[in-house]
């Protein structure tokens, strides 16, 4: 239940100081990412200032526009800031133009790659409906064509009774869910593309037969690294907001709330929530993934608890809790909302350092801050709201003005275990995303632009 006790005077004063510090960091990061020699020219010359922690050599730039690490994602920061500082629209446009110049003929249509990443950024950063109208029409044709290729292939697979779906086919980062979120944000154009996406996700909830057992249609026959994995000899079920079922749950809920509904949508949301709640571990948290054998045995904790090593947006309780809350908001289920709020609060109160990868939106403190802000604002839970300054201070205290982008990523990538460049300017795992979360906290209000739709948070 919500704790409605008002904060004391010292807490209010401390929060004001923390907000001021956060706003100064946002301003400094915006200035650094605005420098032509460090950001725009960096990509166009093919040299990235990020270094490998193991070799110290420059890393090759990501090919084409991406929300994760490219100029599409950095544009989101300036699009948000330009609502209070209109002059920054020029910088947002510069990043979008650089992203467009590297688009080429890439086939990628996922939200975080290629045409959709650029289209999402353009729609989020524009101030008027006519802004970027021509290029958006061209991008939308490309996105819709790519989406229908995916949906046609999936329809054929399901019609043939072949169980097992690839994460990147349906997930938030690369698949139908992320594209669907863009289409919902778009709101016009080809409504059938969105409803076809929702219908596919509804169908994905239906049970399939695998290895002699009935399992949900979102069962993945490989390990979470997209490769065969001896820890998951018969695949897994993924709960992550980035790569698992909580992305589709969030999209179906947001679409329902927006009045975009297809047959079976409400029922699918209920089934997804039942699965999510049944896979909750003791202590009110969720694992990142559940192995096939554990799932069919009805004891997900035996295999999954060992992998409960991260708490972030992409994997772990915070991302799951937000999806569950959105489902409760869409279908007016207060018990789901209360469970989500309690689970998030409990997780934040008991975090240990090894559970949070870095400062990023993806699996770091910035993602926790943005999720907690959204949840506290929606639920009016004062206890959750009181945790916001502490989350913000984690980022503030980690900020080092001597670093190229203020923050260093000194841990390996979550899924691959490989080293990552330590100085990253991008949205999902870099300074632009951290600045956006700090800006939300510093201003004390929800974003002026829907940038965190890319995280399925609203």
CSV table of C-alpha atoms in Angstrom, one decimal:
chain,number,residue,atom,x,y,z
A,1,UNK,CA,0.0,0.0,0.0
A,2,UNK,CA,1.1,3.6,-0.6
A,3,UNK,CA,2.9,5.3,2.2
A,4,UNK,CA,1.3,8.8,2.2
A,5,UNK,CA,3.4,10.3,5.1
A,6,UNK,CA,4.7,13.7,4.0
A,7,UNK,CA,8.5,14.1,3.9
A,8,UNK,CA,10.2,16.1,6.6
A,9,UNK,CA,11.7,19.6,6.0
A,10,UNK,CA,15.3,18.3,5.9
A,11,UNK,CA,14.4,15.7,3.3
A,12,UNK,CA,12.7,18.4,1.1
A,13,UNK,CA,15.8,20.7,1.4
A,14,UNK,CA,18.1,17.8,0.6
A,15,UNK,CA,16.1,16.9,-2.4
A,16,UNK,CA,16.3,20.5,-3.7
A,17,UNK,CA,20.1,20.4,-3.4
A,18,UNK,CA,20.2,17.1,-5.2
A,19,UNK,CA,18.0,18.4,-8.0
A,20,UNK,CA,20.2,21.4,-8.5
A,21,UNK,CA,23.3,19.2,-8.7
A,22,UNK,CA,21.5,17.0,-11.2
A,23,UNK,CA,20.6,19.9,-13.4
A,24,UNK,CA,24.2,21.2,-13.5
A,25,UNK,CA,25.4,17.8,-14.7
A,26,UNK,CA,22.7,17.7,-17.4
A,27,UNK,CA,23.8,21.1,-18.6
A,28,UNK,CA,27.5,20.0,-18.6
A,29,UNK,CA,26.7,16.8,-20.5
A,30,UNK,CA,24.6,18.7,-23.0
A,31,UNK,CA,27.5,21.1,-23.7
A,32,UNK,CA,29.9,18.2,-24.2
A,33,UNK,CA,27.7,16.3,-26.5
A,34,UNK,CA,27.1,19.5,-28.4
A,35,UNK,CA,30.7,19.9,-29.3
A,36,UNK,CA,31.2,19.3,-33.0
A,37,UNK,CA,34.7,17.9,-32.6
A,38,UNK,CA,33.6,15.3,-30.1
A,39,UNK,CA,30.2,14.1,-31.3
A,40,UNK,CA,28.9,15.0,-34.8
A,41,UNK,CA,32.3,15.0,-36.5
A,42,UNK,CA,33.4,11.9,-34.6
A,43,UNK,CA,30.8,9.8,-36.4
A,44,UNK,CA,31.3,11.3,-39.8
A,45,UNK,CA,35.0,10.8,-39.7
A,46,UNK,CA,34.6,7.2,-38.6
A,47,UNK,CA,36.5,7.5,-35.3
A,48,UNK,CA,35.0,6.9,-31.9
A,49,UNK,CA,36.6,8.5,-28.8
A,50,UNK,CA,35.4,5.4,-26.8
A,51,UNK,CA,38.3,3.2,-25.9
A,52,UNK,CA,38.5,-0.5,-25.2
A,53,UNK,CA,39.4,-1.1,-21.5
A,54,UNK,CA,41.5,-4.0,-22.5
A,55,UNK,CA,43.5,-2.5,-25.5
A,56,UNK,CA,43.0,1.2,-25.2
A,57,UNK,CA,42.5,1.4,-29.0
A,58,UNK,CA,39.7,3.3,-30.6
A,59,UNK,CA,36.5,1.3,-31.2
A,60,UNK,CA,34.9,1.3,-34.6
A,61,UNK,CA,31.7,3.3,-34.7
A,62,UNK,CA,28.4,1.5,-34.8
A,63,UNK,CA,27.3,1.1,-38.4
A,64,UNK,CA,24.3,3.3,-39.2
A,65,UNK,CA,21.8,5.1,-36.9
A,66,UNK,CA,21.0,3.4,-33.6
A,67,UNK,CA,19.1,4.5,-30.5
A,68,UNK,CA,21.5,2.5,-28.4
A,69,UNK,CA,24.8,4.1,-29.3
A,70,UNK,CA,24.3,6.4,-32.3
A,71,UNK,CA,23.2,9.9,-33.2
A,72,UNK,CA,19.5,8.9,-33.2
A,73,UNK,CA,19.7,8.3,-29.5
A,74,UNK,CA,21.8,11.4,-28.7
A,75,UNK,CA,19.2,13.5,-30.6
A,76,UNK,CA,16.6,12.5,-28.0
A,77,UNK,CA,18.4,14.4,-25.3
A,78,UNK,CA,18.4,17.7,-27.3
A,79,UNK,CA,14.8,17.1,-28.4
A,80,UNK,CA,13.8,17.0,-24.7
A,81,UNK,CA,16.0,19.9,-23.6
A,82,UNK,CA,14.7,22.0,-26.6
A,83,UNK,CA,11.3,22.4,-25.0
A,84,UNK,CA,12.8,24.7,-22.4
A,85,UNK,CA,15.7,25.9,-24.6
A,86,UNK,CA,14.5,26.1,-28.3
A,87,UNK,CA,17.9,26.9,-29.6
A,88,UNK,CA,18.9,23.3,-28.9
A,89,UNK,CA,16.6,22.2,-31.7
A,90,UNK,CA,19.6,22.9,-34.0
A,91,UNK,CA,21.7,20.4,-32.2
A,92,UNK,CA,18.9,17.8,-32.3
A,93,UNK,CA,18.6,18.4,-36.0
A,94,UNK,CA,22.4,18.0,-36.4
A,95,UNK,CA,22.4,14.6,-34.8
A,96,UNK,CA,19.4,13.5,-36.8
A,97,UNK,CA,21.1,14.6,-40.0
A,98,UNK,CA,24.2,12.6,-39.1
A,99,UNK,CA,22.1,9.6,-38.4
A,100,UNK,CA,20.3,9.9,-41.7
A,101,UNK,CA,23.6,10.2,-43.6
A,102,UNK,CA,24.7,6.8,-42.3
A,103,UNK,CA,21.3,5.1,-42.9
A,104,UNK,CA,22.1,3.7,-46.4
A,105,UNK,CA,20.2,0.6,-47.4
A,106,UNK,CA,20.4,-1.2,-44.1
A,107,UNK,CA,17.6,-3.8,-43.6
A,108,UNK,CA,17.3,-3.2,-39.9
A,109,UNK,CA,13.8,-2.2,-38.9
A,110,UNK,CA,13.9,-2.8,-35.1
A,111,UNK,CA,13.3,0.2,-32.8
A,112,UNK,CA,17.0,0.4,-31.9
A,113,UNK,CA,18.4,0.0,-35.3
A,114,UNK,CA,18.2,1.5,-38.8
A,115,UNK,CA,15.1,3.2,-40.1
A,116,UNK,CA,12.9,2.8,-37.0
A,117,UNK,CA,15.5,4.3,-34.7
A,118,UNK,CA,15.8,7.3,-36.9
A,119,UNK,CA,12.0,7.7,-37.4
A,120,UNK,CA,11.4,7.4,-33.6
A,121,UNK,CA,14.0,10.0,-32.8
A,122,UNK,CA,12.6,12.4,-35.5
A,123,UNK,CA,9.1,12.1,-34.2
A,124,UNK,CA,10.1,12.5,-30.5
A,125,UNK,CA,12.3,15.5,-31.2
A,126,UNK,CA,10.0,17.5,-33.6
A,127,UNK,CA,7.9,20.3,-32.2
A,128,UNK,CA,5.4,20.6,-35.0
A,129,UNK,CA,3.5,17.8,-37.0
A,130,UNK,CA,5.0,19.0,-40.3
A,131,UNK,CA,8.6,18.7,-39.1
A,132,UNK,CA,10.5,16.0,-41.0
A,133,UNK,CA,7.2,15.0,-42.7
A,134,UNK,CA,8.8,14.0,-46.0
A,135,UNK,CA,11.6,11.8,-44.6
A,136,UNK,CA,9.2,10.3,-42.1
A,137,UNK,CA,6.8,9.2,-44.8
A,138,UNK,CA,9.7,7.6,-46.6
A,139,UNK,CA,11.0,5.9,-43.4
A,140,UNK,CA,7.5,4.7,-42.5
A,141,UNK,CA,7.2,2.9,-45.8
A,142,UNK,CA,10.4,1.1,-45.2
A,143,UNK,CA,9.5,0.2,-41.6
A,144,UNK,CA,6.1,-1.1,-42.6
A,145,UNK,CA,7.6,-3.3,-45.4
A,146,UNK,CA,10.2,-4.7,-43.1
A,147,UNK,CA,7.6,-5.4,-40.4
A,148,UNK,CA,5.3,-7.2,-42.7
A,149,UNK,CA,8.2,-9.5,-43.8
A,150,UNK,CA,8.7,-10.4,-40.1
A,151,UNK,CA,5.0,-10.9,-39.5
A,152,UNK,CA,4.5,-13.0,-42.7
A,153,UNK,CA,7.4,-15.3,-41.6
A,154,UNK,CA,6.0,-15.7,-38.1
A,155,UNK,CA,2.5,-16.4,-39.4
A,156,UNK,CA,3.9,-19.2,-41.6
A,157,UNK,CA,5.9,-20.6,-38.6
A,158,UNK,CA,2.9,-20.6,-36.3
A,159,UNK,CA,0.5,-22.0,-38.9
A,160,UNK,CA,3.0,-24.8,-39.5
A,161,UNK,CA,3.0,-25.6,-35.7
A,162,UNK,CA,6.7,-24.9,-35.3
A,163,UNK,CA,7.4,-24.0,-31.7
A,164,UNK,CA,10.2,-21.6,-30.6
A,165,UNK,CA,10.6,-17.9,-31.3
A,166,UNK,CA,13.8,-15.9,-31.6
A,167,UNK,CA,14.0,-13.1,-29.1
A,168,UNK,CA,14.9,-10.5,-31.7
A,169,UNK,CA,11.8,-11.4,-33.7
A,170,UNK,CA,9.4,-10.2,-31.0
A,171,UNK,CA,11.3,-8.2,-28.4
A,172,UNK,CA,11.6,-4.5,-27.6
A,173,UNK,CA,15.1,-3.9,-28.9
A,174,UNK,CA,15.0,-5.6,-32.3
A,175,UNK,CA,11.5,-7.1,-32.9
A,176,UNK,CA,7.8,-6.5,-33.4
A,177,UNK,CA,7.3,-5.1,-29.9
A,178,UNK,CA,9.7,-2.1,-30.4
A,179,UNK,CA,8.3,-1.5,-33.9
A,180,UNK,CA,4.8,-1.6,-32.5
A,181,UNK,CA,5.7,1.0,-29.9
A,182,UNK,CA,6.9,3.3,-32.6
A,183,UNK,CA,3.7,2.7,-34.6
A,184,UNK,CA,1.6,3.5,-31.5
A,185,UNK,CA,3.5,6.7,-31.0
A,186,UNK,CA,3.0,7.6,-34.7
A,187,UNK,CA,-0.7,7.3,-34.3
A,188,UNK,CA,-1.4,7.9,-38.0
A,189,UNK,CA,-0.4,6.5,-41.3
A,190,UNK,CA,-1.1,2.7,-41.7
A,191,UNK,CA,-3.3,1.6,-38.7
A,192,UNK,CA,-3.2,-2.0,-39.9
A,193,UNK,CA,0.5,-2.3,-39.3
A,194,UNK,CA,-0.1,-1.7,-35.6
A,195,UNK,CA,-3.1,-3.9,-35.3
A,196,UNK,CA,-1.3,-6.7,-37.1
A,197,UNK,CA,1.6,-6.3,-34.7
A,198,UNK,CA,-0.7,-6.5,-31.7
A,199,UNK,CA,-2.5,-9.5,-33.1
A,200,UNK,CA,0.8,-11.3,-33.6
A,201,UNK,CA,1.7,-10.7,-29.9
A,202,UNK,CA,-1.7,-11.9,-28.8
A,203,UNK,CA,-1.1,-15.1,-30.8
A,204,UNK,CA,2.4,-15.4,-29.3
A,205,UNK,CA,0.8,-15.9,-25.9
A,206,UNK,CA,-1.0,-19.1,-26.9
A,207,UNK,CA,0.6,-22.4,-25.7
A,208,UNK,CA,2.8,-24.4,-28.0
A,209,UNK,CA,4.1,-28.0,-27.7
A,210,UNK,CA,7.8,-28.4,-27.1
A,211,UNK,CA,9.8,-31.4,-25.9
A,212,UNK,CA,6.5,-33.0,-24.9
A,213,UNK,CA,5.2,-30.1,-22.8
A,214,UNK,CA,2.8,-27.2,-23.3
A,215,UNK,CA,4.7,-23.9,-22.9
A,216,UNK,CA,3.9,-20.3,-23.7
A,217,UNK,CA,4.4,-19.3,-27.4
A,218,UNK,CA,7.2,-17.0,-26.3
A,219,UNK,CA,9.4,-19.9,-25.4
A,220,UNK,CA,12.9,-19.3,-26.9
A,221,UNK,CA,14.7,-22.5,-27.9
A,222,UNK,CA,18.2,-21.1,-27.3
A,223,UNK,CA,19.9,-19.4,-24.3
A,224,UNK,CA,19.5,-15.7,-23.6
A,225,UNK,CA,22.8,-15.0,-25.5
A,226,UNK,CA,21.0,-16.1,-28.7
A,227,UNK,CA,23.3,-19.1,-28.9
A,228,UNK,CA,23.0,-22.7,-27.7
A,229,UNK,CA,23.8,-22.7,-24.0
A,230,UNK,CA,24.6,-25.7,-21.8
A,231,UNK,CA,22.8,-24.0,-18.9
A,232,UNK,CA,19.6,-23.9,-21.0
A,233,UNK,CA,19.7,-27.2,-23.0
A,234,UNK,CA,16.0,-26.8,-23.9
A,235,UNK,CA,15.9,-23.1,-24.1
A,236,UNK,CA,14.3,-20.6,-21.8
A,237,UNK,CA,11.5,-18.1,-21.1
A,238,UNK,CA,12.7,-14.5,-20.9
A,239,UNK,CA,11.1,-12.0,-18.5
A,240,UNK,CA,13.2,-9.0,-19.4
A,241,UNK,CA,11.7,-5.7,-20.6
A,242,UNK,CA,14.3,-5.5,-23.3
A,243,UNK,CA,14.3,-9.1,-24.7
A,244,UNK,CA,11.4,-10.8,-22.9
A,245,UNK,CA,7.7,-11.0,-22.5
A,246,UNK,CA,7.4,-7.8,-20.4
A,247,UNK,CA,8.0,-5.8,-23.5
A,248,UNK,CA,4.9,-7.2,-25.3
A,249,UNK,CA,3.0,-7.0,-22.0
A,250,UNK,CA,3.8,-3.2,-21.8
A,251,UNK,CA,2.9,-2.6,-25.5
A,252,UNK,CA,-0.4,-4.5,-25.3
A,253,UNK,CA,-1.3,-2.5,-22.2
A,254,UNK,CA,-0.3,0.9,-23.6
A,255,UNK,CA,-2.3,0.2,-26.8
A,256,UNK,CA,-5.3,-0.9,-24.8
A,257,UNK,CA,-5.1,2.2,-22.8
A,258,UNK,CA,-4.9,4.3,-26.0
A,259,UNK,CA,-8.0,2.6,-27.4
A,260,UNK,CA,-6.2,0.5,-29.9
A,261,UNK,CA,-7.5,-3.0,-29.4
A,262,UNK,CA,-7.6,-6.3,-31.3
A,263,UNK,CA,-9.5,-9.5,-30.5
A,264,UNK,CA,-8.1,-11.4,-27.6
A,265,UNK,CA,-5.9,-8.5,-26.4
A,266,UNK,CA,-7.4,-8.2,-22.8
A,267,UNK,CA,-7.2,-12.0,-22.4
A,268,UNK,CA,-3.6,-12.0,-23.6
A,269,UNK,CA,-2.7,-9.4,-21.0
A,270,UNK,CA,-4.3,-11.4,-18.3
A,271,UNK,CA,-2.4,-14.6,-19.4
A,272,UNK,CA,0.9,-12.7,-19.5
A,273,UNK,CA,0.3,-11.3,-16.0
A,274,UNK,CA,-0.5,-14.8,-14.7
A,275,UNK,CA,2.8,-16.1,-16.1
A,276,UNK,CA,4.7,-13.1,-14.7
A,277,UNK,CA,3.1,-13.5,-11.2
A,278,UNK,CA,3.7,-17.3,-11.2
A,279,UNK,CA,7.4,-16.8,-11.9
A,280,UNK,CA,7.9,-14.4,-9.0
A,281,UNK,CA,10.6,-15.6,-6.6
A,282,UNK,CA,10.5,-15.5,-2.8
A,283,UNK,CA,11.0,-12.0,-1.6
A,284,UNK,CA,8.9,-10.5,-4.3
A,285,UNK,CA,11.5,-10.3,-7.1
A,286,UNK,CA,11.7,-11.7,-10.5
A,287,UNK,CA,14.5,-13.6,-12.3
A,288,UNK,CA,15.9,-12.4,-15.6
A,289,UNK,CA,15.1,-15.7,-17.3
A,290,UNK,CA,13.6,-19.1,-16.5
A,291,UNK,CA,15.0,-22.3,-17.9
A,292,UNK,CA,12.6,-24.6,-19.8
A,293,UNK,CA,13.0,-27.5,-17.3
A,294,UNK,CA,12.4,-25.2,-14.3
A,295,UNK,CA,9.3,-23.8,-16.0
A,296,UNK,CA,7.7,-27.1,-16.7
A,297,UNK,CA,8.6,-28.3,-13.2
A,298,UNK,CA,6.8,-25.3,-11.7
A,299,UNK,CA,9.9,-24.3,-9.7
A,300,UNK,CA,11.6,-21.4,-11.5
A,301,UNK,CA,13.7,-20.5,-8.5
A,302,UNK,CA,15.9,-23.5,-8.6
A,303,UNK,CA,17.6,-22.6,-11.9
A,304,UNK,CA,16.9,-18.9,-12.1
A,305,UNK,CA,17.9,-17.6,-8.7
A,306,UNK,CA,21.6,-18.0,-9.5
A,307,UNK,CA,21.1,-15.6,-12.4
A,308,UNK,CA,19.3,-13.0,-10.3
A,309,UNK,CA,22.5,-10.8,-10.5
A,310,UNK,CA,21.1,-7.6,-12.1
A,311,UNK,CA,18.4,-5.2,-11.3
A,312,UNK,CA,17.7,-2.8,-14.1
A,313,UNK,CA,15.4,-1.9,-17.0
A,314,UNK,CA,16.5,-4.5,-19.4
A,315,UNK,CA,16.5,-7.4,-17.0
A,316,UNK,CA,15.3,-7.8,-13.4
A,317,UNK,CA,12.4,-6.7,-11.2
A,318,UNK,CA,12.3,-2.9,-12.0
A,319,UNK,CA,11.5,-3.5,-15.7
A,320,UNK,CA,9.1,-6.3,-14.9
A,321,UNK,CA,7.4,-4.1,-12.2
A,322,UNK,CA,6.8,-1.3,-14.7
A,323,UNK,CA,5.2,-3.6,-17.3
A,324,UNK,CA,3.0,-5.2,-14.6
A,325,UNK,CA,2.0,-1.7,-13.4
A,326,UNK,CA,1.0,-0.6,-16.9
A,327,UNK,CA,-1.1,-3.8,-17.3
A,328,UNK,CA,-2.9,-2.9,-14.0
A,329,UNK,CA,-3.4,0.7,-15.2
A,330,UNK,CA,-4.8,-0.4,-18.5
A,331,UNK,CA,-7.2,-3.0,-17.2
A,332,UNK,CA,-7.9,-1.3,-13.9
A,333,UNK,CA,-6.5,-4.0,-11.7
A,334,UNK,CA,-5.3,-2.4,-8.5
A,335,UNK,CA,-3.8,-5.6,-7.1
A,336,UNK,CA,-1.4,-5.7,-10.1
A,337,UNK,CA,-0.4,-2.1,-9.5
A,338,UNK,CA,0.1,-2.6,-5.8
A,339,UNK,CA,2.2,-5.7,-6.4
A,340,UNK,CA,4.3,-3.8,-8.9
A,341,UNK,CA,4.9,-0.8,-6.6
A,342,UNK,CA,5.7,-3.0,-3.6
A,343,UNK,CA,8.1,-5.2,-5.6
A,344,UNK,CA,9.9,-2.1,-7.0
A,345,UNK,CA,10.2,-0.5,-3.6
A,346,UNK,CA,11.5,-3.6,-2.0
A,347,UNK,CA,14.1,-4.1,-4.7
A,348,UNK,CA,15.3,-0.6,-4.5
A,349,UNK,CA,15.6,-0.7,-0.7
A,350,UNK,CA,17.7,-3.9,-0.8
A,351,UNK,CA,19.9,-3.3,-3.8
A,352,UNK,CA,23.5,-4.4,-3.5
A,353,UNK,CA,26.3,-2.8,-5.7
A,354,UNK,CA,26.8,-6.0,-7.8
A,355,UNK,CA,23.2,-5.9,-8.9
A,356,UNK,CA,23.5,-2.7,-10.9
A,357,UNK,CA,25.8,-2.7,-13.9
A,358,UNK,CA,26.7,1.0,-14.2
A,359,UNK,CA,25.0,4.4,-14.6
A,360,UNK,CA,23.1,3.7,-17.8
A,361,UNK,CA,19.5,3.5,-18.7
A,362,UNK,CA,19.8,-0.1,-19.9
A,363,UNK,CA,21.0,-1.9,-16.7
A,364,UNK,CA,22.2,0.9,-14.5
A,365,UNK,CA,21.1,3.7,-12.1
A,366,UNK,CA,19.6,5.9,-14.7
A,367,UNK,CA,17.1,3.3,-15.7
A,368,UNK,CA,16.2,2.7,-12.1
A,369,UNK,CA,15.7,6.4,-11.6
A,370,UNK,CA,13.4,6.8,-14.6
A,371,UNK,CA,11.4,3.7,-13.7
A,372,UNK,CA,11.0,4.8,-10.1
A,373,UNK,CA,10.0,8.4,-11.2
A,374,UNK,CA,7.3,7.1,-13.5
A,375,UNK,CA,6.0,4.6,-10.8
A,376,UNK,CA,6.1,7.2,-8.0
A,377,UNK,CA,4.3,9.7,-10.2
A,378,UNK,CA,1.6,7.3,-11.3
A,379,UNK,CA,1.0,5.7,-7.9
A,380,UNK,CA,1.5,8.7,-5.7
A,381,UNK,CA,3.4,6.4,-3.4
A,382,UNK,CA,5.3,8.7,-1.0
A,383,UNK,CA,7.6,5.9,0.1
A,384,UNK,CA,8.7,5.3,-3.4
A,385,UNK,CA,9.1,9.0,-4.1
A,386,UNK,CA,11.4,9.3,-1.1
A,387,UNK,CA,13.8,6.9,-2.8
A,388,UNK,CA,14.3,9.1,-5.8
A,389,UNK,CA,17.0,11.5,-4.3
A,390,UNK,CA,19.1,8.5,-3.3
A,391,UNK,CA,18.9,7.0,-6.8
A,392,UNK,CA,19.8,10.4,-8.3
A,393,UNK,CA,22.8,10.7,-6.0
A,394,UNK,CA,24.2,7.4,-7.2
A,395,UNK,CA,24.6,9.1,-10.6
A,396,UNK,CA,25.6,12.4,-9.3
A,397,UNK,CA,28.4,10.9,-7.1
A,398,UNK,CA,29.6,8.8,-10.0
A,399,UNK,CA,30.0,11.8,-12.3
A,400,UNK,CA,33.6,12.7,-13.1
A,401,UNK,CA,34.0,15.9,-15.1
A,402,UNK,CA,37.5,14.7,-16.1
A,403,UNK,CA,36.0,11.9,-18.2
A,404,UNK,CA,35.1,12.5,-21.9
A,405,UNK,CA,31.4,12.0,-21.2
A,406,UNK,CA,31.3,12.2,-17.4
A,407,UNK,CA,30.7,8.5,-16.7
A,408,UNK,CA,32.8,5.4,-17.2
A,409,UNK,CA,31.5,1.9,-18.0
A,410,UNK,CA,33.9,-0.4,-16.4
A,411,UNK,CA,31.9,-3.6,-16.5
A,412,UNK,CA,31.4,-6.1,-19.3
A,413,UNK,CA,28.3,-6.3,-21.4
A,414,UNK,CA,25.5,-8.1,-19.6
A,415,UNK,CA,24.8,-10.8,-22.1
A,416,UNK,CA,28.1,-11.5,-23.7
A,417,UNK,CA,30.6,-10.8,-20.9
A,418,UNK,CA,32.8,-9.0,-23.4
A,419,UNK,CA,34.5,-5.7,-22.7
A,420,UNK,CA,32.7,-2.5,-23.7
A,421,UNK,CA,34.0,0.9,-24.5
A,422,UNK,CA,34.2,2.8,-21.2
A,423,UNK,CA,33.3,6.3,-22.5
A,424,UNK,CA,30.0,6.2,-24.2
A,425,UNK,CA,27.9,9.2,-25.5
A,426,UNK,CA,24.8,7.3,-26.5
A,427,UNK,CA,21.2,6.8,-25.2
A,428,UNK,CA,20.8,3.3,-24.0
A,429,UNK,CA,24.2,2.8,-22.3
A,430,UNK,CA,25.8,6.2,-22.4
A,431,UNK,CA,25.8,9.9,-21.3
A,432,UNK,CA,22.7,11.0,-23.3
A,433,UNK,CA,20.5,8.5,-21.5
A,434,UNK,CA,21.9,9.3,-18.1
A,435,UNK,CA,21.3,13.0,-18.7
A,436,UNK,CA,17.7,12.4,-19.7
A,437,UNK,CA,16.9,10.5,-16.5
A,438,UNK,CA,18.7,13.2,-14.4
A,439,UNK,CA,16.7,15.9,-16.3
A,440,UNK,CA,13.4,14.2,-15.4
A,441,UNK,CA,14.4,14.1,-11.8
A,442,UNK,CA,15.9,17.6,-11.8
A,443,UNK,CA,12.8,19.3,-13.3
A,444,UNK,CA,10.4,17.4,-11.0
A,445,UNK,CA,8.0,16.5,-13.9
A,446,UNK,CA,7.5,13.9,-16.5
A,447,UNK,CA,9.3,14.3,-19.8
A,448,UNK,CA,8.1,16.9,-22.3
A,449,UNK,CA,8.8,14.6,-25.1
A,450,UNK,CA,8.0,10.8,-25.1
A,451,UNK,CA,11.6,9.7,-25.2
A,452,UNK,CA,11.1,6.9,-22.6
A,453,UNK,CA,8.6,5.3,-24.9
A,454,UNK,CA,11.7,3.6,-26.3
A,455,UNK,CA,11.9,1.9,-22.9
A,456,UNK,CA,8.2,1.0,-22.9
A,457,UNK,CA,7.8,3.0,-19.7
A,458,UNK,CA,4.8,5.0,-20.9
